[in-house]
Short mmCIF file of N, CA and C in Angstrom, two decimals:
data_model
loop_
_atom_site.label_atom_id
_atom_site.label_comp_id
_atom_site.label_asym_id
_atom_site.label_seq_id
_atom_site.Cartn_x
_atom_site.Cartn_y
_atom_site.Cartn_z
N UNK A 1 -43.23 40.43 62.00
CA UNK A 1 -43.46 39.92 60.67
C UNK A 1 -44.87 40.32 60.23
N UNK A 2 -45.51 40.98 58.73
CA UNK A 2 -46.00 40.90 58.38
C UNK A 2 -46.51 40.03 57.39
N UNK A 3 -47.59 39.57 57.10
CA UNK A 3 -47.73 38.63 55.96
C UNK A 3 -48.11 39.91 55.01
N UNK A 4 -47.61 39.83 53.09
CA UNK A 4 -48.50 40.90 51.92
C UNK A 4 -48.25 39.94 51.14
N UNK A 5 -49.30 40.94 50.12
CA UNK A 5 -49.50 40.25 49.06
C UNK A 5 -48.65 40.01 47.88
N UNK A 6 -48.76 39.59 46.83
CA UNK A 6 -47.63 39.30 45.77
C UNK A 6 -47.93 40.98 45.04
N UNK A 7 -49.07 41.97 45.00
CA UNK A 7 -49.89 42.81 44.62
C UNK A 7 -49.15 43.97 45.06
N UNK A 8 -48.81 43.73 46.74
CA UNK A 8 -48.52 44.73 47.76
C UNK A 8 -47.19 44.80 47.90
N UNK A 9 -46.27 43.68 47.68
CA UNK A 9 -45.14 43.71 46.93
C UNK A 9 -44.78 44.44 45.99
N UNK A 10 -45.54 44.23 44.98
CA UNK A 10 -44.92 45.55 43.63
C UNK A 10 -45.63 46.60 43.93
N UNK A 11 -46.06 46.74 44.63
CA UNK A 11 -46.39 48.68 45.13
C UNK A 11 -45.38 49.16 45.81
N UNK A 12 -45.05 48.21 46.93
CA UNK A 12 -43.89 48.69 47.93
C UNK A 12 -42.44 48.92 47.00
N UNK A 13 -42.51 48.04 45.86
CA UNK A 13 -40.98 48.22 45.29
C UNK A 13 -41.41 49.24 44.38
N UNK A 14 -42.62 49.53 43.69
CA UNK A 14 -42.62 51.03 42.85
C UNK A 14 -42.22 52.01 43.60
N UNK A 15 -43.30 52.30 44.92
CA UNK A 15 -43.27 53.36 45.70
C UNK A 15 -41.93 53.57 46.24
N UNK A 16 -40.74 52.93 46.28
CA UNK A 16 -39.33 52.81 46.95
C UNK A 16 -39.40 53.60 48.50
N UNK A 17 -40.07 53.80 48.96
CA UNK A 17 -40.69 54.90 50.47
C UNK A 17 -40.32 53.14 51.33
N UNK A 18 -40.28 51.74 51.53
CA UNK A 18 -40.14 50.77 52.61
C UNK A 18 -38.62 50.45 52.51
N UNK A 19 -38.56 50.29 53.44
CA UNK A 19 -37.48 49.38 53.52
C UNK A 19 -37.71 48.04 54.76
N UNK A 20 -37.13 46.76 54.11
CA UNK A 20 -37.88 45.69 54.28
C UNK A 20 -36.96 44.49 53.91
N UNK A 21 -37.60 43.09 54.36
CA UNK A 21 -36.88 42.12 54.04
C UNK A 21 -37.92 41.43 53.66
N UNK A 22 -37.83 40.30 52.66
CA UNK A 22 -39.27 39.27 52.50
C UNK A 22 -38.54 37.78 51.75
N UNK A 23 -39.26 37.16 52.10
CA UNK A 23 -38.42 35.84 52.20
C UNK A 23 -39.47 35.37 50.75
N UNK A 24 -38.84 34.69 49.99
CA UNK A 24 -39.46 34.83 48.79
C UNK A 24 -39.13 33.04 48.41
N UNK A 25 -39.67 31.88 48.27
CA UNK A 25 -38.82 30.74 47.90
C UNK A 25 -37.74 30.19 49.11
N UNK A 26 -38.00 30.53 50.20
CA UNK A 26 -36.68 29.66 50.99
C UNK A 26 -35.66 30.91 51.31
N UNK A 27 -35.60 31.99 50.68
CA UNK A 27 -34.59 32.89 50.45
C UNK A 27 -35.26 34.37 51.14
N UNK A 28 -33.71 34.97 51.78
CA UNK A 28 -34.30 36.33 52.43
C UNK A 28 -33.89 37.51 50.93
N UNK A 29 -34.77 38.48 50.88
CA UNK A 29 -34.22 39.47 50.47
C UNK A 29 -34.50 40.76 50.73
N UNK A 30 -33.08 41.77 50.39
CA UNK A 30 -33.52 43.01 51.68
C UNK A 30 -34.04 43.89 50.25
N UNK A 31 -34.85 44.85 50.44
CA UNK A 31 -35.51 46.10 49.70
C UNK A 31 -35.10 47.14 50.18
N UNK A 32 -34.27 48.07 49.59
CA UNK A 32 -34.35 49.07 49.99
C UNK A 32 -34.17 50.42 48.94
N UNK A 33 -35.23 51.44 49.05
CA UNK A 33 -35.02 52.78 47.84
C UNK A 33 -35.72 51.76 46.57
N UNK A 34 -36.94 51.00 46.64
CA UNK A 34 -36.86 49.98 45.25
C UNK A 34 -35.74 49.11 44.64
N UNK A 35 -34.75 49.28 45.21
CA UNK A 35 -33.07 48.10 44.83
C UNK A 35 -33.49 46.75 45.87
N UNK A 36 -32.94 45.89 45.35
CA UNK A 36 -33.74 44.51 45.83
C UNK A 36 -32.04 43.75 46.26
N UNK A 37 -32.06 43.35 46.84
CA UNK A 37 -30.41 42.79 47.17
C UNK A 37 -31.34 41.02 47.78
N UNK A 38 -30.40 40.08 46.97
CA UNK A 38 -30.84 38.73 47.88
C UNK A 38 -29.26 38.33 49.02
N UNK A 39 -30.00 38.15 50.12
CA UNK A 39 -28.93 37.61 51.21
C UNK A 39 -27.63 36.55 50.50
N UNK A 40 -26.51 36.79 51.01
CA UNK A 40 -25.58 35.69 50.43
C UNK A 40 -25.82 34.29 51.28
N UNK A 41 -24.79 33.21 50.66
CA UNK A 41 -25.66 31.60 50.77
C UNK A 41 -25.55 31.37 52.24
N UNK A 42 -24.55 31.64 52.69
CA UNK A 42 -24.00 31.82 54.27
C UNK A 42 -25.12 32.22 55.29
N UNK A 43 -25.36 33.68 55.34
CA UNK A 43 -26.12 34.47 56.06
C UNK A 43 -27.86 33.76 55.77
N UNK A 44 -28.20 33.42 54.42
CA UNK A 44 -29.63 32.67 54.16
C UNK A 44 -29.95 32.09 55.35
N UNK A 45 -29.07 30.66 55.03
CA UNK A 45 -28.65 29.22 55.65
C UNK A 45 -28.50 29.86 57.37
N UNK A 46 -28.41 31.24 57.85
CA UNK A 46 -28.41 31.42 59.08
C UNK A 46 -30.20 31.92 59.59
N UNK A 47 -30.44 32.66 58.66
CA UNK A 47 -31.48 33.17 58.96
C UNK A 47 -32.82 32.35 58.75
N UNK A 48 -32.64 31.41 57.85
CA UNK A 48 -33.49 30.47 57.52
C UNK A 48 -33.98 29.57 59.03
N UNK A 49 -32.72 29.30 59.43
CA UNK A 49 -32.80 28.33 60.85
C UNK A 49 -33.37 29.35 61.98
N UNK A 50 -33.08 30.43 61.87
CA UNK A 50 -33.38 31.47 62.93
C UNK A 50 -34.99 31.36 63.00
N UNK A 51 -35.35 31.69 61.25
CA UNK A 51 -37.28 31.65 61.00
C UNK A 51 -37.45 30.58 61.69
N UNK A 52 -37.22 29.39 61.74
CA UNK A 52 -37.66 28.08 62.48
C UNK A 52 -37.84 28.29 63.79
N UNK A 53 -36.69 29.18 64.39
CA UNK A 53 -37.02 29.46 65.50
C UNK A 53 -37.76 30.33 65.81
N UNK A 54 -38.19 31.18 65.40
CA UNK A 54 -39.05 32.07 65.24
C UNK A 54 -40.80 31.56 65.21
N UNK A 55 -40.86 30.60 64.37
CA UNK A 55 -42.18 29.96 64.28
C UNK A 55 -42.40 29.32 65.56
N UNK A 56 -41.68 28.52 66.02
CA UNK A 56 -41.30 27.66 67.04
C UNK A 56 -41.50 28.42 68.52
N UNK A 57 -42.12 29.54 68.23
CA UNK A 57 -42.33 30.89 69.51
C UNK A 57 -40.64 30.52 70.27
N UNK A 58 -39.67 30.60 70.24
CA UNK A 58 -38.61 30.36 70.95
C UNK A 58 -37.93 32.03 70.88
N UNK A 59 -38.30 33.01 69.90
CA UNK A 59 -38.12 33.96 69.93
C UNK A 59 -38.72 35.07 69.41
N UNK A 60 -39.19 36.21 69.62
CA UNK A 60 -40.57 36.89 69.74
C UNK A 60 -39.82 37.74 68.18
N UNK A 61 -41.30 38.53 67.82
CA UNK A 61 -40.48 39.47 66.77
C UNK A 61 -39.14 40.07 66.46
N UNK A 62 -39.51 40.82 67.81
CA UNK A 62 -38.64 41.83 68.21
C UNK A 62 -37.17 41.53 68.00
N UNK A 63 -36.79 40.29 68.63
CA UNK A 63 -35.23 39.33 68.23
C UNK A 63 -35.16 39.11 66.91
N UNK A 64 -36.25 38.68 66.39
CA UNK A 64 -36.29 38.34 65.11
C UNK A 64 -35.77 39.43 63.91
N UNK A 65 -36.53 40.68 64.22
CA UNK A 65 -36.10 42.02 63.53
C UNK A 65 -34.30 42.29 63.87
N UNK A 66 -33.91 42.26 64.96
CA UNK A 66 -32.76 42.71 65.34
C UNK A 66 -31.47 41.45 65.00
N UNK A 67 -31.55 39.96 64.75
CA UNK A 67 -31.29 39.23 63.72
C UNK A 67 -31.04 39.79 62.90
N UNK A 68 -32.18 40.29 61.94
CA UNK A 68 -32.24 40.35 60.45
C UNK A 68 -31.85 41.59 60.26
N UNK A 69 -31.44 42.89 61.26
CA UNK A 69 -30.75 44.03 61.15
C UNK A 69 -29.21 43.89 60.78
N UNK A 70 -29.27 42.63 62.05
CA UNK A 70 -27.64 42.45 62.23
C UNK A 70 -27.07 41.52 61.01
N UNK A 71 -27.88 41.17 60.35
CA UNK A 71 -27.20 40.11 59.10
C UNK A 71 -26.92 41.26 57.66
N UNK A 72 -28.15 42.06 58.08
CA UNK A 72 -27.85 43.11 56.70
C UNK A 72 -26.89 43.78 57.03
N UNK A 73 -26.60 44.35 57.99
CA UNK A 73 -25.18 45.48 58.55
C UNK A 73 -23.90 44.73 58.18
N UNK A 74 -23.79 42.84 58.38
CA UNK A 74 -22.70 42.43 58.34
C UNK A 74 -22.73 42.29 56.56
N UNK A 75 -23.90 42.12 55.98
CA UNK A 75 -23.66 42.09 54.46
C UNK A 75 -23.29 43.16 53.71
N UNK A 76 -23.70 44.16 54.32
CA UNK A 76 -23.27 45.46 53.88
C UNK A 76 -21.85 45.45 54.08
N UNK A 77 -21.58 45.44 55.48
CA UNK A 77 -20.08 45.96 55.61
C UNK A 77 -18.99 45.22 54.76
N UNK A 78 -19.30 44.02 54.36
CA UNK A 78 -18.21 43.09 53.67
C UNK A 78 -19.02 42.94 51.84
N UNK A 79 -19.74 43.62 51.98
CA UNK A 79 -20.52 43.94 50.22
C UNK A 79 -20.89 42.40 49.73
N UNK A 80 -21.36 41.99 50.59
CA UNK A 80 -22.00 40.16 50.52
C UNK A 80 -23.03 40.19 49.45
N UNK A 81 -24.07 41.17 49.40
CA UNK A 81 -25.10 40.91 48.64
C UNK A 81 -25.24 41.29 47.34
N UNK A 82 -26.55 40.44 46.62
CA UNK A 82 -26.33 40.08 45.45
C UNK A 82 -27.23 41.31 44.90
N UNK A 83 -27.44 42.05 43.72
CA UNK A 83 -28.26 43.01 43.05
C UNK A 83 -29.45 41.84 42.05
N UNK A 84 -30.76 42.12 42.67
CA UNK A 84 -31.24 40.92 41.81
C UNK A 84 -32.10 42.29 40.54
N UNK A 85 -32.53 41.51 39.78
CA UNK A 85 -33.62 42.40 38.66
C UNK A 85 -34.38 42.29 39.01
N UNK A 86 -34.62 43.59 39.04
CA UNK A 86 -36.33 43.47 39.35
C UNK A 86 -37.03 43.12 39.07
N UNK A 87 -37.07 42.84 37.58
CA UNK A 87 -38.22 42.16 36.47
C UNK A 87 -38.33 41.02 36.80
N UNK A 88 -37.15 40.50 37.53
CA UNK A 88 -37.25 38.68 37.45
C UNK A 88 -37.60 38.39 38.56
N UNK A 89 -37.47 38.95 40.03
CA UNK A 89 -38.40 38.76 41.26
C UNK A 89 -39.96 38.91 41.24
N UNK A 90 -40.28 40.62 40.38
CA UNK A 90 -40.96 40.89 40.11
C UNK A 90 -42.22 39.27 39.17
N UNK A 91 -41.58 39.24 38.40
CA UNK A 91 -42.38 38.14 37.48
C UNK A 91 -42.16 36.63 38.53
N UNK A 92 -41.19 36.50 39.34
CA UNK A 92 -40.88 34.80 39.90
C UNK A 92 -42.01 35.47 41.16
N UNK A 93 -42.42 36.35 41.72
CA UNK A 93 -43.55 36.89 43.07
C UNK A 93 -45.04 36.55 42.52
N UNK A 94 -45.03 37.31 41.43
CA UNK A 94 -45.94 36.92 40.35
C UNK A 94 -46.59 35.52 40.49
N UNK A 95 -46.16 34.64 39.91
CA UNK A 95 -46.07 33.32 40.41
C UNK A 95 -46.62 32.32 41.50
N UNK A 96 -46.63 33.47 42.63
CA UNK A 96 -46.68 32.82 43.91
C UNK A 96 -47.89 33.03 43.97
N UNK A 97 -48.82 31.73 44.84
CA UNK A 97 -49.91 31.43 44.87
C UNK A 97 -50.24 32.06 46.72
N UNK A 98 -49.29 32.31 47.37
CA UNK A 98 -49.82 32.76 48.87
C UNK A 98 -48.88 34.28 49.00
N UNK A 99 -49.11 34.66 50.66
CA UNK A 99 -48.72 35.81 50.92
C UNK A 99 -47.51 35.81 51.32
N UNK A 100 -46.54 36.43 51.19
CA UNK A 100 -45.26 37.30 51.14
C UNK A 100 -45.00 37.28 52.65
N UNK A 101 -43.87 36.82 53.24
CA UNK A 101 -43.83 36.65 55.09
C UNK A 101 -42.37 38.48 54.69
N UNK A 102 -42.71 39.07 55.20
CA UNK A 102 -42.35 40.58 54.91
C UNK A 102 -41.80 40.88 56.75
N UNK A 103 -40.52 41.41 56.80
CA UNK A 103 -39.87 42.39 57.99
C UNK A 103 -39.98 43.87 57.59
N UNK A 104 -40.39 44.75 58.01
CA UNK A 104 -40.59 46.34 57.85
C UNK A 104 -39.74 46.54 58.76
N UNK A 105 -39.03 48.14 58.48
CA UNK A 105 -37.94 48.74 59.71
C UNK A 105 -38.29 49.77 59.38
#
């Protein structure tokens, strides 16, 4: 996990070169090519409990990344996720007063 900024956020989604997950409000969402997809309510509600464990040192990055591989592969394969606007993450990131908890792959 990286922590960025709300700043370093809209560079990474101009530049479309990351692909990434960043938990934004309670919520995961994956980046990829600049297209922004938010996790469906199911898979959240899994990964959300996972971060707990994660903080909780009960499981190191590394699990943590390979989790959050395996939730996007299953959202993909069954077309789970949502297409958000950019303008409106973009402006609701905006908003945010701390740093961005960010997965890079």
């Amino acid at each position: 996990m990286k922590k960025i900024t709300t700043k370093m956020f809209t560079l990474l989604l101009e530049n479309k070169d990351e692909r990434f997950v960043v938990v934004i409000n309670h919520w995961f969402y994956y980046i990829e090519k600049g297209r922004i997809y938010r996790f469906q309510q199911h898979s959240n509600t899994k990964m959300i409990a996972l971060l707990g464990t994660f903080y909780d040192g009960e499981i190191d990055n590394e699990s943590m990344l390979t989790e959050v591989k395996k939730s996007i592969i299953n959202q993909i394969q069954y077309d789970w996720f949502t297409d958000v606007w950019k303008e409106t993450i973009v402006e609701r990131v905006s908003q945010i007063p701390y740093e961005l908890e960010a997965f890079f792959f």
